[in-house]
Coordinates of C-alpha atoms and ligand atoms in Angstrom, one line a residue:
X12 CA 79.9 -8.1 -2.2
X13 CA 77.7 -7.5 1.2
X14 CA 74.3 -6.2 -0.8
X15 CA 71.3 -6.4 1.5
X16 CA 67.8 -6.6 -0.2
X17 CA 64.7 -4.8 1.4
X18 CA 62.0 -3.0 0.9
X19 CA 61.9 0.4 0.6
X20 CA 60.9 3.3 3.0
X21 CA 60.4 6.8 2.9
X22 CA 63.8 7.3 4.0
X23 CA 65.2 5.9 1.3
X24 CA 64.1 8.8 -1.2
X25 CA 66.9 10.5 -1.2
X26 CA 69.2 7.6 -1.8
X27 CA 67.2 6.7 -5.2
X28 CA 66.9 10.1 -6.1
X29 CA 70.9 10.0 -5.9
X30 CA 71.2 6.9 -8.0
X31 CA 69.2 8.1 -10.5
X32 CA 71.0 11.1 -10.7
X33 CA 74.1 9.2 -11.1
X34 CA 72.6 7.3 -14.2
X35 CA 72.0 9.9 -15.5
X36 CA 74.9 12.6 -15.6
X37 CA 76.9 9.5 -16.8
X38 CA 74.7 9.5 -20.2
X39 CA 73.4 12.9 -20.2
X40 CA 75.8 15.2 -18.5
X41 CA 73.1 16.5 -16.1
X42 CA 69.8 14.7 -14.4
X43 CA 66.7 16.3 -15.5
X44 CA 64.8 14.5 -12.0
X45 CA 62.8 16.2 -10.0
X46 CA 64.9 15.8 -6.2
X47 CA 61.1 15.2 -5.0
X48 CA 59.8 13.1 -7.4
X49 CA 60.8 9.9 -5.6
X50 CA 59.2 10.9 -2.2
X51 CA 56.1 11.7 -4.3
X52 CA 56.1 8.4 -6.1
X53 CA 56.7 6.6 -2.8
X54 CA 53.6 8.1 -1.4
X55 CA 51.1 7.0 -4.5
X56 CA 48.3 5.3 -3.2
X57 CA 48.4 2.6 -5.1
X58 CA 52.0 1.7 -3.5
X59 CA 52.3 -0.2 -0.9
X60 CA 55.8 0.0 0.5
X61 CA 56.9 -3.4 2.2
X62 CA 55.5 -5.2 -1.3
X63 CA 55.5 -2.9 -4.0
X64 CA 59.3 -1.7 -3.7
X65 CA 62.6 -3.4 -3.6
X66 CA 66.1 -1.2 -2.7
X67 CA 69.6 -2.9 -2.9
X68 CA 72.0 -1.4 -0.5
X69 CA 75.9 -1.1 -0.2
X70 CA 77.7 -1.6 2.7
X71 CA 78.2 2.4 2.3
X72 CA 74.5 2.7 3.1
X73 CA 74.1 4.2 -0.9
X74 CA 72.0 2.0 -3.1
X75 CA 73.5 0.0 -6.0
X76 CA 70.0 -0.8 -7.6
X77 CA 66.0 0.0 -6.5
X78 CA 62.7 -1.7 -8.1
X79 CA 59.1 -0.4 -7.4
X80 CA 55.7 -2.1 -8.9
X81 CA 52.9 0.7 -9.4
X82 CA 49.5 -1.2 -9.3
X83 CA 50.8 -4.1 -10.9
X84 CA 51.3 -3.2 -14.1
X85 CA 54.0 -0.5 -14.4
X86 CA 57.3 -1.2 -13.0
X87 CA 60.5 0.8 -12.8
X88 CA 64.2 0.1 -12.5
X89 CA 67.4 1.4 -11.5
X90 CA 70.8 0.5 -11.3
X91 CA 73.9 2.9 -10.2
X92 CA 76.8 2.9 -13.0
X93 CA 78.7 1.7 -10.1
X94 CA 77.2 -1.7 -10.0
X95 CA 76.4 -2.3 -13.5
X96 CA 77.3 -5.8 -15.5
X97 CA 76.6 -7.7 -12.2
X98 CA 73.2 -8.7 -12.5
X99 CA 71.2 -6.5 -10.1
X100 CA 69.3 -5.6 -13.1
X101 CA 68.0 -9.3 -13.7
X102 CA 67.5 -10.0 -10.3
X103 CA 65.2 -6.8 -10.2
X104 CA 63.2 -7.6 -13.3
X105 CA 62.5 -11.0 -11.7
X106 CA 61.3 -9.2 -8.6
X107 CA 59.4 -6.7 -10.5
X108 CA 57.8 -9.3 -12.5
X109 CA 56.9 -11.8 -9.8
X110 CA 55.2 -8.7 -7.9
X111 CA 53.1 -8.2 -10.9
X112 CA 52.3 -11.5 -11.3
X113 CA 51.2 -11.8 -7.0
X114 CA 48.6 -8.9 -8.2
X115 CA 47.1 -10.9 -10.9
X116 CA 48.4 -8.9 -13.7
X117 CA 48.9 -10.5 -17.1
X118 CA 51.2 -8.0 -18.4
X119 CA 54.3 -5.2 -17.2
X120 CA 55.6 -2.2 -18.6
X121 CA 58.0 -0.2 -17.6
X122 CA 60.5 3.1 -19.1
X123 CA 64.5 2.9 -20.2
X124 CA 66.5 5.6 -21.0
X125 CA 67.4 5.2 -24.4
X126 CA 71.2 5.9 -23.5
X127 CA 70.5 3.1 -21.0
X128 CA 72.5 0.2 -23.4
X129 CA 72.7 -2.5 -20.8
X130 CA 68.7 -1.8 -19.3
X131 CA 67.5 -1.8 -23.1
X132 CA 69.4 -5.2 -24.0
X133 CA 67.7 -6.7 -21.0
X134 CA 64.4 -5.9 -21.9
X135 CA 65.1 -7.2 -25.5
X136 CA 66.5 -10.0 -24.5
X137 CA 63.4 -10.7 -22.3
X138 CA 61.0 -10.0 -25.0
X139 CA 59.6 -6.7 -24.3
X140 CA 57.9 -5.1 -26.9
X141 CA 58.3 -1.3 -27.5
X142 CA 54.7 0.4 -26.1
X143 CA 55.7 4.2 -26.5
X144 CA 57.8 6.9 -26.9
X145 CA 58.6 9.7 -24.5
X146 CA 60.3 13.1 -25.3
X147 CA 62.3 15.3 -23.5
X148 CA 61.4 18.8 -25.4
X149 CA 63.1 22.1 -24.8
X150 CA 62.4 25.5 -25.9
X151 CA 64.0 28.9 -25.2
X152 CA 62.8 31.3 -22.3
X153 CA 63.5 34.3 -24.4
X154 CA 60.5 36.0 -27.6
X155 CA 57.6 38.1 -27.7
X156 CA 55.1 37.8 -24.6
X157 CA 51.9 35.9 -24.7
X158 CA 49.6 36.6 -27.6
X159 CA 45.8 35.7 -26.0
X160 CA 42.4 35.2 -27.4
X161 CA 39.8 38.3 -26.3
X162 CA 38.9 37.8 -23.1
X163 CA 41.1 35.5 -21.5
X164 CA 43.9 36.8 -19.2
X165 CA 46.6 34.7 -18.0
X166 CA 47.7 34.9 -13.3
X167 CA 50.1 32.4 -12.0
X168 CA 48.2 29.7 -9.6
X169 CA 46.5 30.4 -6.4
X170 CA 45.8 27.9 -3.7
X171 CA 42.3 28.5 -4.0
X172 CA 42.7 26.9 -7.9
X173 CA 43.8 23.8 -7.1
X174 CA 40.7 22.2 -7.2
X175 CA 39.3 23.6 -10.7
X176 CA 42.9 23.4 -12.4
X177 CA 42.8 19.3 -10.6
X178 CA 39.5 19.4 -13.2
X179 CA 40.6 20.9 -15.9
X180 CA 43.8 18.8 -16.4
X181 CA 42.2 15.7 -15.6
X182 CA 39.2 16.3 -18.0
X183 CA 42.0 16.8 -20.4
X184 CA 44.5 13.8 -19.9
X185 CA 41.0 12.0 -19.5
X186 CA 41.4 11.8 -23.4
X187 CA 44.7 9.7 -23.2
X188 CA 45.4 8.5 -19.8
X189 CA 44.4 4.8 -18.4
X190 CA 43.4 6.0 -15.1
X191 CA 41.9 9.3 -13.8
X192 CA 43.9 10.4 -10.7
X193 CA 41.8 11.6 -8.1
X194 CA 42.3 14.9 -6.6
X195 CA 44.6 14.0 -3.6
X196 CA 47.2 11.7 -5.8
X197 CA 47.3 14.5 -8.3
X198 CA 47.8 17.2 -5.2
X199 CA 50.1 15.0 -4.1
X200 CA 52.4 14.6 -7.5
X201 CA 52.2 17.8 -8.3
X202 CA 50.9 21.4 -6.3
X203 CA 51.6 19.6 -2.6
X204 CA 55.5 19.3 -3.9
X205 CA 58.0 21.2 -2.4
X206 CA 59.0 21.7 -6.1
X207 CA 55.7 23.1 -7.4
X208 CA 56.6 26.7 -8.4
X209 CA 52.9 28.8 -8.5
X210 CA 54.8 31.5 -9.8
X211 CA 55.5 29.7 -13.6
X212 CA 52.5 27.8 -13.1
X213 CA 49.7 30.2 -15.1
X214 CA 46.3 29.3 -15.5
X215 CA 44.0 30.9 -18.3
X216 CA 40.8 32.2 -17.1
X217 CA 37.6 33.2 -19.6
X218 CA 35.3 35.2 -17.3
X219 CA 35.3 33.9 -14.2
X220 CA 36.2 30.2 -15.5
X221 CA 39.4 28.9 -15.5
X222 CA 40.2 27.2 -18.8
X223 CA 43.9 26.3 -19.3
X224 CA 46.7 25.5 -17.0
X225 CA 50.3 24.7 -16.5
X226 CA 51.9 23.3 -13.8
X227 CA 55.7 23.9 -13.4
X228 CA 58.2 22.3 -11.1
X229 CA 61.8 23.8 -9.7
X230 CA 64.9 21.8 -10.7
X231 CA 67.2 23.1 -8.6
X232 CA 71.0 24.2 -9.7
X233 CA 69.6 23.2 -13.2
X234 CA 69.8 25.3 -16.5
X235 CA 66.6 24.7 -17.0
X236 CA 63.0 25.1 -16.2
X237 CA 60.6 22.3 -16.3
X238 CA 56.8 22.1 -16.9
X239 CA 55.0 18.9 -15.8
X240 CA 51.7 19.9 -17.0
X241 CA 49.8 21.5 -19.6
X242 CA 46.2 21.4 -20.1
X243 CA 43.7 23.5 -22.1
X244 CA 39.5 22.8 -21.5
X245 CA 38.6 21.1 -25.0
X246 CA 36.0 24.6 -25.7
X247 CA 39.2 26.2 -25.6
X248 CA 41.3 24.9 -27.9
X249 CA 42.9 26.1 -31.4
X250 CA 42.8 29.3 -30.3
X251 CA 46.5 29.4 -28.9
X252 CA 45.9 28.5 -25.1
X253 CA 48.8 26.7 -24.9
X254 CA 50.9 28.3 -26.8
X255 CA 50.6 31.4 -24.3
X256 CA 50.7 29.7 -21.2
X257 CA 53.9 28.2 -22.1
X258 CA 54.9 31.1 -23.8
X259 CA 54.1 32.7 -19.9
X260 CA 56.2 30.0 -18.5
X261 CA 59.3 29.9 -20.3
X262 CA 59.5 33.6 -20.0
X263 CA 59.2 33.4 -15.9
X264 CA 61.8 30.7 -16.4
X265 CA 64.3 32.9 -18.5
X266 CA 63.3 35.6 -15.9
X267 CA 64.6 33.3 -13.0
X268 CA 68.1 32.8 -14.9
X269 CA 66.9 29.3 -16.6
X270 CA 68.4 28.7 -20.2
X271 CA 65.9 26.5 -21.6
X272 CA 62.1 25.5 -20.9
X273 CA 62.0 21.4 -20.4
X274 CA 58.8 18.8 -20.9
X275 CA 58.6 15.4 -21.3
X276 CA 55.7 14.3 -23.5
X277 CA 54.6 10.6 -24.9
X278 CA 53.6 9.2 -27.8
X279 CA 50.2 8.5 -26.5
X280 CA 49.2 12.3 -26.4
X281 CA 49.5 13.1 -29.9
X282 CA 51.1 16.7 -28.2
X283 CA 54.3 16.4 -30.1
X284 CA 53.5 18.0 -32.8
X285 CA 52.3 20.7 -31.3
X286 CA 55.0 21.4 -29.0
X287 CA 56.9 21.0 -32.0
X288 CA 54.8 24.1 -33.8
X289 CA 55.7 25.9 -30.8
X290 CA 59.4 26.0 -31.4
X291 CA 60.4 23.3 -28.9
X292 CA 62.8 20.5 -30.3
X293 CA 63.8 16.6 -28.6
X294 CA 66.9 16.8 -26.5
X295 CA 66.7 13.2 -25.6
X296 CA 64.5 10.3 -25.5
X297 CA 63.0 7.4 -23.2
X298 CA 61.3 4.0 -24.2
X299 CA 58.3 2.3 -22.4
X300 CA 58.8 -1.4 -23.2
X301 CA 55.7 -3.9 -22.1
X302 CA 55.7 -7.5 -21.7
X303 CA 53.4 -10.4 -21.6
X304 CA 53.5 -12.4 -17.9
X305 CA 52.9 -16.3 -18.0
X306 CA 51.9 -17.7 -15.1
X307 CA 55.5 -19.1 -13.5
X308 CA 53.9 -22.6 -13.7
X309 CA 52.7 -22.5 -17.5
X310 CA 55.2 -23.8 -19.8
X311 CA 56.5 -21.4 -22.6
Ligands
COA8 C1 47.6 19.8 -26.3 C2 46.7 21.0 -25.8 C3 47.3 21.5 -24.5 C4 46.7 22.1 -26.9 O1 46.0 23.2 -26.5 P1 45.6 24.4 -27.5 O2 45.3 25.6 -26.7 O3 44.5 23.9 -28.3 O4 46.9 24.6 -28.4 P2 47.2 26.0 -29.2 O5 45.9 26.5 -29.7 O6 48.0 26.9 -28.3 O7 48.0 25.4 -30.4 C5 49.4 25.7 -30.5 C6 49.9 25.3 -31.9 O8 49.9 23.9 -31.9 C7 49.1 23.4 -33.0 N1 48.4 22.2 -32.5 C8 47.5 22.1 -31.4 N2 47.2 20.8 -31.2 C9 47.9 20.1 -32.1 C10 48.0 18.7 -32.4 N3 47.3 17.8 -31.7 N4 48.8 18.3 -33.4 C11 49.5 19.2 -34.1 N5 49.5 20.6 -33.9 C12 48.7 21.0 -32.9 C13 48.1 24.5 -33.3 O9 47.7 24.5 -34.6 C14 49.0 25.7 -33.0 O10 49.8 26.0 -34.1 P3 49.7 27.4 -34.9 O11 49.7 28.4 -33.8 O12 50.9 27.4 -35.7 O13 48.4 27.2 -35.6 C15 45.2 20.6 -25.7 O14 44.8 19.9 -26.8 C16 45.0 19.6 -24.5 O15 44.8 20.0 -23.4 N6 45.1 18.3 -24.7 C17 44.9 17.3 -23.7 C18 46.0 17.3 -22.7 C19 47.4 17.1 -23.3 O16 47.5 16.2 -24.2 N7 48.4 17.8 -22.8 C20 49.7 17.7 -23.3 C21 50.3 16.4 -23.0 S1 51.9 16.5 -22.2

């Protein structure tokens, strides 16, 4: 089979996005992606394209497997259904792992599907350790409207937010996340997306302070509506916050014709629970697996 190995460019966004999709509507029935998300990962500033990402491509010009290395320590990996059992998946965990190792890092993580049978052996079978769990929650768009504390209102986002929302969600996934992401790769993954929808994207203000926020996304012809962020200022909290701004979000959803309000969340946040409280339940699952890298020239 005529595969040629490069790396990847903008361009190629599009392709991956495709692939992924394909993955997964053969396990799920549907793809719960983001169309944008890949040209927004591509454009991380930690990535450098010509080292950090690999594409396999089909004589057709479609891509049969794609690899990228985010700061050398998180890597993720495709493969289309098409091209499974051939071993384009080991030949990308080699790649992915060699590129960590060339940036010095000692270990690699990266996510599998849980319906992803053949990714998941691999990773076993290389002795990758389960890190984390993430969740795929959904809840209904329809129920009573918000319910707020006295004195704080609820508007969808403004442009003139972004920089105080940027804040406030960082401040908060300050209290999980490895590395603070500076306001123009946050921008970037999220309010600068063609995606970013201000209108189900509320943020909670307390006088003149804003203090709460979510940040939704468009799936387009999808069932559902999908919220990529929620964050409420810690002297906020327990007062329901959350509850009403996602609450705010599902019912814009339903309002738009969505069935069903979507998040992912991880095991690191300690949110599940919550989201659980608030009615929402796991429609599916994904696993992030980490490893330990040896040096190639140190013996086992
Ligand atoms: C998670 C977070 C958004 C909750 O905001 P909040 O405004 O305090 O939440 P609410 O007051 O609306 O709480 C909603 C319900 O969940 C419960 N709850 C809140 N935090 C909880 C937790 N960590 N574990 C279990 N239940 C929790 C509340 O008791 C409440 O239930 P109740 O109404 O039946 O009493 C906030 O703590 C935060 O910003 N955390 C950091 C960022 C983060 O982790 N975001 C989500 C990750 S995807």
């Amino acid at each position: 089979m005529d595969l040629t190995r490069r790396p990847a460019t903008l361009d190629d966004a599009d392709a991956i996005h495709r692939l992924i999709a394909a993955a997964e509507q053969l396990w799920h029935g549907q793809t719960d992606r983001v169309p944008d998300a890949i040209a927004a990962d591509l454009r991380r500033p930690l990535i450098d394209l010509d080292l950090d990402t690999r594409v396999i491509e089909a004589p057709d010009g479609e891509l049969a497997g794609w690899a990228w290395v985010h700061g050398g320590r998180r890597a993720q990996i495709d493969v289309h259904p098409s091209y499974v059992g051939r071993g384009l998946g080991t030949e990308l965990l080699d790649w992915a792992e060699g590129r960590a190792r060339e940036h010095g890092s000692d270990w690699l993580a990266q996510t599998v599907d849980d319906a992803d049978k053949a990714g998941t052996g691999l990773l076993r079978a290389r002795g990758y350790e389960v890190l984390a769990t993430n969740w795929l929650l959904e809840r209904p768009v329809t129920g009573d409207a918000p319910v707020l504390p006295e004195g704080v209102t609820l508007r969808p986002f403004a442009p003139g937010d972004a920089r105080v929302v940027h804040q406030v969600v960082q401040d908060a996934f300050d209290e999980w996340q490895p590395r603070r992401h500076e306001y123009d790769e946050w921008a970037g993954t999220s309010i600068e997306r063609s995606s970013f929808d201000p209108e189900l994207s509320p943020v909670a203000v307390a006088g003149d302070e804003i203090v709460g926020a979510v940040i939704s996304l468009e799936l387009p012809d999808s069932p559902d509506g999908y919220v990529d962020q929620v964050a409420v200022r810690r002297d906020f909290r327990g007062q329901g916050l959350a509850r009403a701004l996602l609450t705010y979000a599902a019912l814009g959803a339903g309002q738009q014709g969505k069935q069903t309000l979507t998040l992912w969340t991880h095991s690191g946040t300690g949110a599940l629970a919550m989201y659980q409280r608030l009615g929402m339940s796991v429609r599916r699952s994904t696993t992030v697996c980490r490893t330990a890298l040896r040096a190639v020239d140190t013996p086992p």
